[in-house]
Amino acid sequence: MSLLPAVVALGDDALVLGQRLSEWCGKAPLLEEEMAMANTALDFLGRARLYYGYANTLGGRDEDGYAFHRDAREYTNLLLFELPGADFAAATARQFLVDAFDELHSAELANSADATLADIGGKAHKEATYHRRHSAAWMVRLGDGTDESRRRMQQALEDVWGYRQELFVNAPAEQPLVEQDILPDRAGLRAAWQEAVAATLTQATLTMPAAGWAVKGGRQGIHTEHLGVMLAELQHLSRSHPGAKW
Amino acid sequence: MAPALEEFQARIDREERIEPQDWMPEGYRRTLVRQISQHAHSEVIGMQPEGGWISQAPSLERKVILLAKVQDEGGHGLYLYGAAETLGVSRDEMIDAMHTGKAKYSSIFNYPALTWGDVGAIGWLVDSAAIVNQVPLQRCSYGPYARAMMRICKEESFHQRQGYDIMLALARGSAAQREMAQDALNRWWWPTLMMFGPPDADSIHSSQSFAWKIKRYGNDELRQKFIDQAVPQAEVLGLKIPDDDLQWDAATGHYRIGAIDWDEFQQVVSGNGPCSRQRLAHHRQVQEDGAWVREAVAAHAAKHQAGGDGLKADAHNPASAQEGGADAAV
């Protein structure tokens, strides 16, 4: 009964980060990294389409209905995924925290009691393993690069840190599915995540920020102010031509 | 003619490929650096007008196809910078030359992409024109350039199809969508014709390039080939080419067009196109914003000589990037 909103939420996570990554097209610090970011964006957008496609078979809308015809309050992605990440340090720090989580989450999702989610999890796991290797390498390179790059990475890490907490909360719609082994238990992933992140930060000569703060609300549709602006850009053309085929 | 030069020309006349380690006249090297770097810059600057529409694409399917397409353009830039580097010039030097106005990029990208129709028109017209220009370059006498063009041409035909497919959907859509398509064709038609360069009679770089087999067809001949392809395609779309003088010439089997505004072309080529300043300013800004990252990469590599090339192993992999792009676009 609660499967549909849980699947849509996973789709929303993937879509908003795919959109954020695609915003880097033409703006990356190296042409090589431009290609890599586009690849990662394509993986996340592809994942969004898989989740929305599954939601559609569960009685939900079609993929464009989810992407283009809901307002920010109806989106249920976690806040970490929607943050602008507008400079390379911020984008890298966010990506690394997401990738480290995704690698663990998708490995468990691949064993879901739900066959479709298991398939998506299997595919996502292959991607996430590569993504994490890539973003961890950037954390190390920038953390252990110049004084300036270390300062920027440490600051970016501090700025994003409070958004990690949501990753480890099972939303009310998700809790029964966790109990049925359909979704991974997010709370149970925290220790392994913390350990993986700590290992990379050590290698990167970066300091793990203090545990202190947490911002939450994504699964309840309480977002940052950034999401509405992002959706305005994402949706304006589709919404300006109701019913049009593209 | 000096013996080395004579032998060089004889090799070219025998259709042998010239490779980076081979002797070549300085003029040949200079011409290739100019042409290949201009081509590479065009790919990279060309990411801007379409890239701006990735975030606004009207469906998820169109979004991923466009992103994969623009990613390909970046990949083309990489192959081409690589080909030019074999001639002893670095990517930084080439980019510097563009920023200071010494090196050009295709004039077409100095026009604005104002609507989704423009994304269709760029793919359809601009990529068609690029293919017409580039197919003969697969037989260019310089090996690395010819081989880069083989890869690029394969991908360009996919780009052209995605553009035409956008136009087709608009042409079959609502009145507003058809208007969007026609408006885009109106604005992109003439600039696309100018992409082939000035009439052969006025082209300053041509004759030596022919002798060296860098160039195999004249500007006018290639332009005509494009026109003959594009006019029937516009008819299928039910769109009108914005040229009242356009007519079929049964005697020659070609379409005849009205006069091209070469003053406009000269203005755009000399840096006064509608987006010339914007495109370069954007590229410069991105270079400046990324400087601390590139410095960190170099510093990290210097500190960890043995394992310091993680970036190359990881990110510098256009081949896998291309595969990802193609997958997503299917």
Coordinates of C-alpha atoms in Angstrom, one line a residue:
Chain A
M1 CA 0.0 0.0 0.0
S2 CA 2.8 2.4 0.8
L3 CA 5.0 1.1 -2.0
L4 CA 4.0 3.8 -4.6
P5 CA 5.1 6.9 -2.5
A6 CA 8.3 5.1 -1.5
V7 CA 9.2 4.4 -5.2
V8 CA 8.3 7.9 -6.2
A9 CA 10.6 9.3 -3.4
L10 CA 13.5 7.3 -4.7
G11 CA 12.7 8.6 -8.2
D12 CA 12.7 12.2 -6.9
D13 CA 16.1 11.7 -5.2
A14 CA 17.5 10.6 -8.5
L15 CA 15.8 13.2 -10.6
V16 CA 16.8 16.3 -8.7
L17 CA 20.4 15.2 -8.4
G18 CA 20.5 14.3 -12.1
Q19 CA 19.2 17.8 -12.9
R20 CA 21.8 19.3 -10.6
L21 CA 24.6 17.4 -12.3
S22 CA 23.4 18.2 -15.7
E23 CA 23.6 21.9 -14.8
W24 CA 27.4 21.4 -14.9
C25 CA 27.3 20.8 -18.6
G26 CA 29.7 23.5 -20.0
K27 CA 30.9 24.5 -16.6
A28 CA 33.2 21.8 -15.3
P29 CA 36.8 22.7 -14.4
L30 CA 38.2 20.2 -16.9
L31 CA 36.7 18.9 -20.1
E32 CA 37.4 15.3 -18.9
E33 CA 35.4 16.0 -15.8
E34 CA 32.6 17.5 -17.9
M35 CA 32.2 14.1 -19.5
A36 CA 32.3 12.3 -16.2
M37 CA 29.7 14.6 -14.6
A38 CA 27.4 14.2 -17.6
N39 CA 27.8 10.4 -17.3
T40 CA 26.9 10.5 -13.7
A41 CA 23.9 12.8 -14.5
L42 CA 22.8 10.3 -17.1
D43 CA 22.9 7.5 -14.6
F44 CA 20.8 9.4 -12.1
L45 CA 18.3 10.6 -14.7
G46 CA 18.1 7.0 -16.0
R47 CA 17.4 5.8 -12.5
A48 CA 14.7 8.4 -12.0
R49 CA 13.0 7.1 -15.1
L50 CA 13.2 3.5 -13.9
Y51 CA 11.6 4.4 -10.5
Y52 CA 8.9 6.6 -12.1
G53 CA 8.3 3.9 -14.7
Y54 CA 7.7 1.4 -11.9
A55 CA 5.5 3.9 -10.1
N56 CA 3.4 4.1 -13.2
T57 CA 2.8 0.4 -13.2
L58 CA 1.8 0.6 -9.6
G59 CA -1.0 3.0 -10.6
G60 CA 0.9 6.3 -10.5
R61 CA 1.5 8.9 -13.2
D62 CA 3.8 8.6 -16.1
E63 CA 7.4 9.8 -15.8
D64 CA 6.8 13.2 -17.2
G65 CA 3.7 13.6 -14.9
Y66 CA 6.0 13.1 -11.9
A67 CA 8.8 15.3 -13.2
F68 CA 7.0 18.2 -14.8
H69 CA 3.6 18.4 -13.2
R70 CA 4.2 18.5 -9.5
D71 CA 5.1 21.5 -7.3
A72 CA 8.0 21.6 -4.9
R73 CA 5.8 20.7 -2.0
E74 CA 4.8 17.5 -3.8
Y75 CA 8.4 16.4 -4.3
T76 CA 9.6 14.1 -1.7
N77 CA 13.4 13.9 -2.4
L78 CA 15.9 14.3 0.4
L79 CA 17.3 17.8 0.8
L80 CA 20.9 16.7 0.2
F81 CA 20.0 15.8 -3.4
E82 CA 18.5 19.2 -4.3
L83 CA 21.2 21.5 -2.9
P84 CA 22.6 23.7 -5.6
G85 CA 26.2 22.5 -5.4
A86 CA 27.1 25.5 -7.5
D87 CA 30.8 25.4 -7.0
F88 CA 33.0 22.4 -7.7
A89 CA 33.9 21.8 -4.0
A90 CA 30.2 21.9 -3.0
A91 CA 29.2 19.6 -5.8
T92 CA 32.0 17.2 -5.0
A93 CA 31.3 17.1 -1.3
R94 CA 27.6 16.4 -1.8
Q95 CA 28.3 13.8 -4.5
F96 CA 30.7 12.0 -2.3
L97 CA 28.3 11.8 0.6
V98 CA 25.5 10.6 -1.7
D99 CA 27.7 8.1 -3.5
A100 CA 29.0 6.6 -0.3
F101 CA 25.4 6.1 0.8
D102 CA 24.2 4.9 -2.6
E103 CA 26.8 2.2 -2.8
L104 CA 25.6 0.7 0.5
H105 CA 21.9 1.3 -0.1
S106 CA 21.8 -0.1 -3.7
A107 CA 23.7 -3.2 -2.6
E108 CA 20.9 -4.0 -0.2
L109 CA 18.2 -2.9 -2.6
A110 CA 19.5 -5.4 -5.0
N111 CA 18.3 -8.1 -2.5
S112 CA 14.9 -6.6 -2.2
A113 CA 11.9 -8.9 -1.8
D114 CA 10.4 -6.8 -4.6
A115 CA 11.8 -8.1 -8.0
T116 CA 11.6 -4.7 -9.8
L117 CA 13.3 -2.8 -7.0
A118 CA 16.0 -5.6 -6.8
D119 CA 16.6 -5.1 -10.6
I120 CA 16.9 -1.3 -10.2
G121 CA 19.1 -1.8 -7.1
G122 CA 21.4 -4.1 -9.0
K123 CA 21.9 -1.7 -11.8
A124 CA 22.3 1.3 -9.4
H125 CA 24.9 -0.6 -7.5
K126 CA 27.2 -1.0 -10.5
E127 CA 26.9 2.7 -11.2
A128 CA 27.2 3.7 -7.5
T129 CA 30.4 1.8 -7.0
Y130 CA 32.0 3.6 -9.9
H131 CA 30.5 7.0 -8.8
R132 CA 31.9 6.6 -5.3
R133 CA 35.3 5.7 -6.6
H134 CA 35.3 8.8 -8.7
S135 CA 34.0 11.2 -6.1
A136 CA 36.2 9.8 -3.4
A137 CA 39.2 10.3 -5.7
W138 CA 38.2 13.9 -6.1
M139 CA 37.8 14.3 -2.3
V140 CA 41.4 13.1 -1.9
R141 CA 42.8 15.1 -4.8
L142 CA 41.2 18.3 -3.6
G143 CA 41.6 17.7 0.1
D144 CA 45.3 16.8 -0.3
G145 CA 46.0 19.2 -3.2
T146 CA 46.8 22.9 -2.5
D147 CA 46.1 24.9 0.7
E148 CA 43.3 26.6 -1.2
S149 CA 41.7 23.4 -2.3
R150 CA 41.9 21.9 1.2
R151 CA 40.3 25.0 2.6
R152 CA 37.5 25.0 0.0
M153 CA 36.8 21.2 0.4
Q154 CA 36.7 21.5 4.2
Q155 CA 34.3 24.4 4.0
A156 CA 32.1 22.6 1.5
L157 CA 32.0 19.5 3.8
E158 CA 31.0 21.7 6.8
D159 CA 28.2 23.3 4.7
V160 CA 26.7 20.1 3.5
W161 CA 27.2 18.0 6.6
G162 CA 23.9 18.6 8.3
Y163 CA 22.0 17.3 5.3
R164 CA 23.4 13.8 5.7
Q165 CA 21.1 12.9 8.6
E166 CA 18.0 12.4 6.4
L167 CA 19.8 9.6 4.5
F168 CA 19.5 7.4 7.6
V169 CA 15.8 7.9 8.4
N170 CA 13.1 5.6 7.3
A171 CA 10.1 7.7 6.4
P172 CA 6.7 6.6 7.7
A173 CA 5.7 5.3 4.3
E174 CA 9.0 3.4 4.1
Q175 CA 8.9 1.8 7.5
P176 CA 6.5 -1.1 6.8
L177 CA 8.4 -1.8 3.6
V178 CA 11.6 -2.1 5.5
E179 CA 10.0 -4.6 7.7
Q180 CA 9.0 -6.7 4.7
D181 CA 12.5 -6.6 3.3
I182 CA 11.4 -4.5 0.3
L183 CA 13.5 -1.5 1.2
P184 CA 16.9 -1.4 3.0
D185 CA 16.8 -0.2 6.6
R186 CA 18.4 3.2 6.3
A187 CA 19.2 3.5 10.0
G188 CA 21.2 0.3 9.7
L189 CA 23.5 1.8 7.0
R190 CA 24.8 4.6 9.1
A191 CA 27.7 2.9 10.8
A192 CA 29.1 1.5 7.5
W193 CA 28.7 4.9 5.8
Q194 CA 30.4 6.7 8.6
E195 CA 33.3 4.3 8.4
A196 CA 33.6 4.6 4.6
V197 CA 33.4 8.4 4.7
A198 CA 36.0 8.6 7.6
A199 CA 38.5 6.5 5.6
T200 CA 38.3 8.8 2.6
L201 CA 38.4 11.9 4.7
T202 CA 41.6 10.7 6.4
Q203 CA 43.2 10.0 3.0
A204 CA 42.1 13.4 1.9
T205 CA 43.6 15.0 5.0
L206 CA 40.2 16.5 5.8
T207 CA 38.5 16.7 9.2
M208 CA 35.1 15.1 9.8
P209 CA 32.8 17.9 10.8
A210 CA 31.2 17.9 14.3
A211 CA 28.0 15.8 14.4
G212 CA 25.9 18.8 15.7
W213 CA 23.3 19.9 13.2
A214 CA 20.7 18.3 11.0
V215 CA 18.2 19.7 8.5
K216 CA 15.3 17.4 7.6
G217 CA 12.0 17.5 5.8
G218 CA 12.5 16.3 2.3
R219 CA 10.3 13.2 2.5
Q220 CA 7.5 15.4 3.9
G221 CA 7.8 18.0 1.1
I222 CA 9.5 20.6 3.3
H223 CA 12.4 21.6 1.0
T224 CA 15.1 24.2 0.8
E225 CA 14.3 27.4 -1.0
H226 CA 16.4 26.1 -3.9
L227 CA 14.0 23.4 -5.1
G228 CA 11.3 25.7 -6.4
V229 CA 13.7 27.7 -8.5
M230 CA 15.2 24.5 -9.9
L231 CA 11.7 23.2 -10.8
A232 CA 10.7 26.4 -12.4
E233 CA 13.5 25.9 -14.9
L234 CA 12.9 22.2 -15.3
Q235 CA 9.1 22.6 -15.8
H236 CA 8.4 25.9 -17.5
L237 CA 8.5 24.7 -21.1
S238 CA 6.4 21.6 -20.5
R239 CA 3.9 23.5 -18.4
S240 CA 3.6 26.3 -20.9
H241 CA 2.2 23.9 -23.5
P242 CA -0.3 21.7 -21.7
G243 CA -1.0 18.4 -23.4
A244 CA 1.8 19.0 -26.0
K245 CA 3.8 16.0 -27.3
W246 CA 7.6 16.6 -27.7
Chain B
M1 CA 61.4 22.5 -54.5
A2 CA 63.6 21.2 -51.7
P3 CA 64.0 17.4 -51.7
A4 CA 62.1 17.0 -48.4
L5 CA 59.2 19.1 -49.6
E6 CA 59.1 17.2 -52.9
E7 CA 59.0 13.9 -51.1
F8 CA 56.3 15.2 -48.8
Q9 CA 54.1 16.3 -51.7
A10 CA 54.7 13.0 -53.5
R11 CA 53.5 11.1 -50.4
I12 CA 50.4 13.2 -50.3
D13 CA 49.8 12.7 -54.0
R14 CA 50.0 9.0 -53.4
E15 CA 47.3 9.4 -50.7
E16 CA 49.6 8.3 -48.0
R17 CA 48.8 9.5 -44.5
I18 CA 51.1 11.9 -42.8
E19 CA 51.7 10.9 -39.1
P20 CA 53.0 13.1 -36.2
Q21 CA 56.6 11.7 -36.3
D22 CA 56.9 12.5 -40.1
W23 CA 58.6 15.5 -41.5
M24 CA 56.2 18.2 -42.6
P25 CA 56.5 21.7 -43.8
E26 CA 55.9 24.4 -41.2
G27 CA 53.0 25.8 -43.2
Y28 CA 51.3 22.4 -43.2
R29 CA 51.7 22.1 -39.5
R30 CA 50.4 25.7 -39.0
T31 CA 47.4 25.2 -41.2
L32 CA 46.4 22.0 -39.4
V33 CA 46.9 23.5 -35.9
R34 CA 44.7 26.4 -37.0
Q35 CA 42.0 24.2 -38.5
I36 CA 42.0 21.4 -35.9
S37 CA 42.0 23.8 -32.9
Q38 CA 39.3 25.9 -34.5
H39 CA 37.3 22.7 -34.9
A40 CA 37.9 21.6 -31.3
H41 CA 36.9 25.1 -30.0
S42 CA 33.8 24.9 -32.1
E43 CA 32.8 21.6 -30.4
V44 CA 33.4 23.0 -27.0
I45 CA 31.8 26.5 -27.5
G46 CA 29.0 24.7 -29.4
M47 CA 28.1 23.0 -26.1
Q48 CA 26.8 26.4 -24.8
P49 CA 23.7 27.1 -26.9
E50 CA 22.3 23.6 -26.6
G51 CA 23.6 23.0 -23.1
G52 CA 21.5 25.8 -21.8
W53 CA 18.4 23.8 -22.7
I54 CA 19.3 20.6 -20.9
S55 CA 17.8 21.9 -17.7
Q56 CA 14.7 23.1 -19.5
A57 CA 14.0 20.1 -21.9
P58 CA 10.3 19.4 -22.1
S59 CA 10.4 15.7 -21.3
L60 CA 12.8 13.4 -19.4
E61 CA 13.5 11.5 -22.6
R62 CA 14.4 14.6 -24.5
K63 CA 16.5 15.7 -21.5
V64 CA 18.7 12.6 -21.4
I65 CA 19.1 12.5 -25.2
L66 CA 20.2 16.2 -25.3
L67 CA 22.6 15.7 -22.4
A68 CA 24.1 12.7 -24.1
K69 CA 24.4 14.7 -27.3
V70 CA 26.1 17.7 -25.7
Q71 CA 28.4 15.3 -23.8
D72 CA 29.4 13.9 -27.2
E73 CA 30.4 17.4 -28.3
G74 CA 32.7 17.6 -25.4
G75 CA 34.1 14.2 -26.4
H76 CA 34.7 15.5 -29.9
G77 CA 36.5 18.5 -28.4
L78 CA 38.8 16.1 -26.5
Y79 CA 39.6 13.9 -29.6
L80 CA 40.3 17.1 -31.6
Y81 CA 42.5 18.7 -28.9
G82 CA 44.3 15.4 -28.8
A83 CA 44.8 15.4 -32.5
A84 CA 46.1 19.0 -32.5
E85 CA 48.5 18.2 -29.6
T86 CA 50.3 15.7 -31.8
L87 CA 51.4 18.8 -33.8
G88 CA 53.3 20.1 -30.8
V89 CA 50.8 22.6 -29.3
S90 CA 49.2 22.2 -25.9
R91 CA 45.5 22.4 -25.0
D92 CA 46.3 25.4 -22.8
E93 CA 48.0 27.2 -25.6
M94 CA 45.1 26.6 -27.9
I95 CA 42.5 27.8 -25.4
D96 CA 44.7 30.9 -24.8
A97 CA 44.7 31.6 -28.5
M98 CA 40.9 31.4 -28.5
H99 CA 40.6 33.7 -25.5
T100 CA 42.8 36.3 -27.1
G101 CA 40.9 36.1 -30.4
K102 CA 43.8 34.6 -32.3
A103 CA 42.0 31.3 -32.8
K104 CA 38.4 31.2 -34.0
Y105 CA 35.5 28.8 -33.6
S106 CA 32.5 28.3 -35.9
S107 CA 30.6 31.5 -36.4
I108 CA 27.3 29.6 -36.0
F109 CA 27.6 29.4 -32.2
N110 CA 27.5 33.1 -31.9
Y111 CA 23.8 33.1 -32.4
P112 CA 21.4 32.6 -29.5
A113 CA 19.3 29.5 -28.8
L114 CA 16.1 31.1 -27.8
T115 CA 13.5 28.3 -27.8
W116 CA 13.3 24.5 -27.8
G117 CA 12.8 24.9 -31.6
D118 CA 16.3 26.1 -31.7
V119 CA 17.6 22.9 -30.1
G120 CA 15.8 21.0 -33.0
A121 CA 17.1 23.4 -35.6
I122 CA 20.7 23.2 -34.4
G123 CA 20.7 19.4 -34.4
W124 CA 19.0 19.3 -37.8
L125 CA 20.7 22.1 -39.7
V126 CA 24.0 22.8 -37.9
D127 CA 24.8 19.1 -37.4
S128 CA 23.8 18.3 -41.0
A129 CA 26.2 21.1 -42.2
A130 CA 28.9 19.8 -39.9
I131 CA 28.5 16.3 -41.4
V132 CA 28.7 17.6 -45.0
N133 CA 31.9 19.5 -44.0
Q134 CA 33.4 16.6 -42.0
V135 CA 32.8 13.5 -44.1
P136 CA 35.6 14.5 -46.6
L137 CA 37.9 15.3 -43.6
Q138 CA 37.9 11.5 -42.8
R139 CA 40.3 11.4 -45.8
C140 CA 42.4 14.3 -44.7
S141 CA 46.1 13.7 -45.3
Y142 CA 46.9 14.1 -41.6
G143 CA 46.3 10.8 -39.9
P144 CA 45.3 11.8 -36.4
Y145 CA 42.8 14.3 -37.7
A146 CA 41.3 11.9 -40.2
R147 CA 40.9 9.2 -37.6
A148 CA 39.3 11.6 -35.1
M149 CA 36.9 12.6 -37.9
M150 CA 35.9 9.0 -38.4
R151 CA 34.7 8.7 -34.8
I152 CA 33.1 12.1 -34.9
C153 CA 31.1 11.5 -38.1
K154 CA 29.5 8.4 -36.6
E155 CA 28.2 10.3 -33.7
E156 CA 27.2 13.4 -35.7
S157 CA 24.7 11.4 -37.7
F158 CA 22.9 10.5 -34.4
H159 CA 23.0 14.2 -33.5
Q160 CA 21.4 15.2 -36.7
R161 CA 18.7 12.6 -36.3
Q162 CA 17.9 13.8 -32.8
G163 CA 17.6 17.4 -34.1
Y164 CA 15.4 16.4 -37.0
D165 CA 13.2 14.3 -34.6
I166 CA 12.6 17.3 -32.4
M167 CA 11.6 19.3 -35.5
L168 CA 9.3 16.5 -36.6
A169 CA 7.6 16.4 -33.2
L170 CA 7.1 20.2 -33.3
A171 CA 5.9 20.2 -36.9
R172 CA 3.3 17.6 -36.0
G173 CA 2.4 19.3 -32.7
S174 CA 0.2 22.2 -31.8
A175 CA 0.0 25.5 -33.6
A176 CA 2.4 27.0 -31.1
Q177 CA 4.9 24.2 -31.6
R178 CA 4.8 24.5 -35.4
E179 CA 5.4 28.2 -35.0
M180 CA 8.3 27.5 -32.7
A181 CA 9.8 25.2 -35.4
Q182 CA 9.3 27.7 -38.2
D183 CA 10.7 30.5 -36.2
A184 CA 13.8 28.5 -35.4
L185 CA 14.2 27.6 -39.1
N186 CA 13.9 31.3 -40.0
R187 CA 16.7 32.3 -37.7
W188 CA 19.1 29.3 -38.3
W189 CA 18.9 28.9 -42.0
W190 CA 21.1 31.7 -43.3
P191 CA 23.7 31.4 -40.5
T192 CA 24.0 27.6 -41.3
L193 CA 24.7 28.4 -45.0
M194 CA 27.4 30.7 -43.8
M195 CA 29.1 27.9 -41.9
F196 CA 30.7 26.7 -45.1
G197 CA 32.7 29.8 -45.3
P198 CA 32.9 32.5 -48.0
P199 CA 32.5 31.8 -51.7
D200 CA 35.5 29.9 -53.0
A201 CA 36.6 33.0 -55.0
D202 CA 37.1 34.9 -51.6
S203 CA 38.4 32.1 -49.5
I204 CA 42.0 32.9 -48.3
H205 CA 43.1 29.5 -47.1
S206 CA 41.9 27.2 -49.9
S207 CA 44.4 26.5 -52.7
Q208 CA 47.3 25.3 -50.6
S209 CA 44.9 23.2 -48.5
F210 CA 43.8 21.5 -51.6
A211 CA 47.3 20.7 -52.7
W212 CA 48.0 19.2 -49.2
K213 CA 44.7 17.3 -49.3
I214 CA 43.6 18.9 -46.0
K215 CA 40.6 20.1 -48.0
R216 CA 39.0 18.2 -50.9
Y217 CA 36.0 20.2 -51.8
G218 CA 35.3 23.9 -52.2
N219 CA 33.1 25.9 -49.8
D220 CA 30.4 26.4 -52.5
E221 CA 30.3 22.8 -53.5
L222 CA 29.8 21.7 -49.9
R223 CA 27.2 24.4 -49.3
Q224 CA 25.3 23.2 -52.3
K225 CA 25.3 19.6 -51.1
F226 CA 23.8 20.7 -47.8
I227 CA 21.1 22.8 -49.5
D228 CA 20.1 20.0 -51.7
Q229 CA 19.7 17.7 -48.7
A230 CA 18.0 20.2 -46.4
V231 CA 15.3 21.6 -48.8
P232 CA 13.4 18.3 -49.2
Q233 CA 13.8 17.7 -45.5
A234 CA 12.1 21.0 -44.8
E235 CA 9.3 20.0 -47.2
V236 CA 8.7 16.8 -45.2
L237 CA 8.4 18.9 -42.1
G238 CA 6.0 21.2 -43.8
L239 CA 8.2 24.2 -43.0
K240 CA 9.1 27.0 -45.3
I241 CA 12.8 27.9 -46.0
P242 CA 13.1 31.6 -45.4
D243 CA 14.3 32.4 -48.9
D244 CA 11.9 33.8 -51.5
D245 CA 14.4 33.2 -54.3
L246 CA 14.8 29.6 -53.5
Q247 CA 14.1 27.5 -56.6
W248 CA 14.7 24.1 -58.2
D249 CA 17.0 24.3 -61.2
A250 CA 16.1 21.3 -63.3
A251 CA 19.0 21.9 -65.7
T252 CA 21.7 21.4 -63.0
G253 CA 19.7 19.3 -60.6
H254 CA 20.4 21.7 -57.7
Y255 CA 18.4 24.2 -55.7
R256 CA 19.3 27.8 -56.3
I257 CA 19.2 30.2 -53.3
G258 CA 19.0 33.9 -52.9
A259 CA 22.0 36.1 -51.9
I260 CA 23.8 35.4 -48.7
D261 CA 24.5 38.4 -46.5
W262 CA 28.2 38.2 -46.3
D263 CA 28.5 41.4 -44.4
E264 CA 26.7 39.7 -41.5
F265 CA 29.1 36.8 -41.8
Q266 CA 32.1 39.2 -41.7
Q267 CA 30.7 40.9 -38.6
V268 CA 30.1 37.6 -36.8
V269 CA 33.5 36.2 -37.8
S270 CA 35.3 39.3 -36.5
G271 CA 33.7 38.8 -33.1
N272 CA 30.6 40.9 -33.4
G273 CA 28.0 38.2 -33.5
P274 CA 25.0 38.5 -31.1
C275 CA 26.6 36.1 -28.6
S276 CA 30.3 36.4 -29.4
R277 CA 31.2 38.2 -26.3
Q278 CA 28.9 36.1 -24.1
R279 CA 30.3 32.8 -25.4
L280 CA 33.9 33.8 -24.8
A281 CA 33.2 35.4 -21.5
H282 CA 31.4 32.1 -20.3
H283 CA 34.4 30.0 -21.4
R284 CA 36.9 32.3 -19.7
Q285 CA 34.8 32.4 -16.5
V286 CA 34.6 28.6 -16.4
Q287 CA 38.4 28.4 -16.9
E288 CA 38.9 30.9 -14.1
D289 CA 36.4 29.2 -11.8
G290 CA 38.2 25.9 -12.3
A291 CA 41.7 27.1 -12.0
W292 CA 42.0 26.2 -8.3
V293 CA 40.8 22.6 -9.2
R294 CA 43.4 22.2 -11.9
E295 CA 46.1 23.6 -9.6
A296 CA 45.0 21.1 -6.9
V297 CA 45.1 18.2 -9.4
A298 CA 48.7 19.2 -10.4
A299 CA 49.8 19.6 -6.7
H300 CA 48.3 16.3 -5.7
A301 CA 49.9 14.5 -8.6
A302 CA 53.3 16.1 -7.7
K303 CA 53.0 15.0 -4.1
H304 CA 52.0 11.4 -5.1
Q305 CA 54.1 10.8 -8.1
A306 CA 53.6 7.1 -8.1
G307 CA 49.9 7.0 -7.8
G308 CA 49.1 10.6 -8.7
D309 CA 47.5 9.9 -12.0
G310 CA 44.2 8.9 -10.5
L311 CA 42.4 11.6 -12.4
K312 CA 43.5 10.1 -15.7
A313 CA 42.5 6.6 -14.7
D314 CA 39.2 7.8 -13.6
A315 CA 37.9 10.8 -15.5
H316 CA 40.0 10.9 -18.6
N317 CA 38.1 8.2 -20.2
P318 CA 36.2 9.6 -23.1
A319 CA 35.6 6.2 -24.6
S320 CA 33.5 5.1 -21.6
A321 CA 31.9 8.5 -21.5
Q322 CA 30.8 8.0 -25.1
E323 CA 29.3 4.6 -24.3
G324 CA 27.4 6.0 -21.4
G325 CA 26.1 8.7 -23.6
A326 CA 25.0 6.3 -26.3
D327 CA 23.3 4.0 -23.9
A328 CA 21.3 6.8 -22.3
A329 CA 20.2 8.1 -25.7
V330 CA 18.7 4.9 -27.0

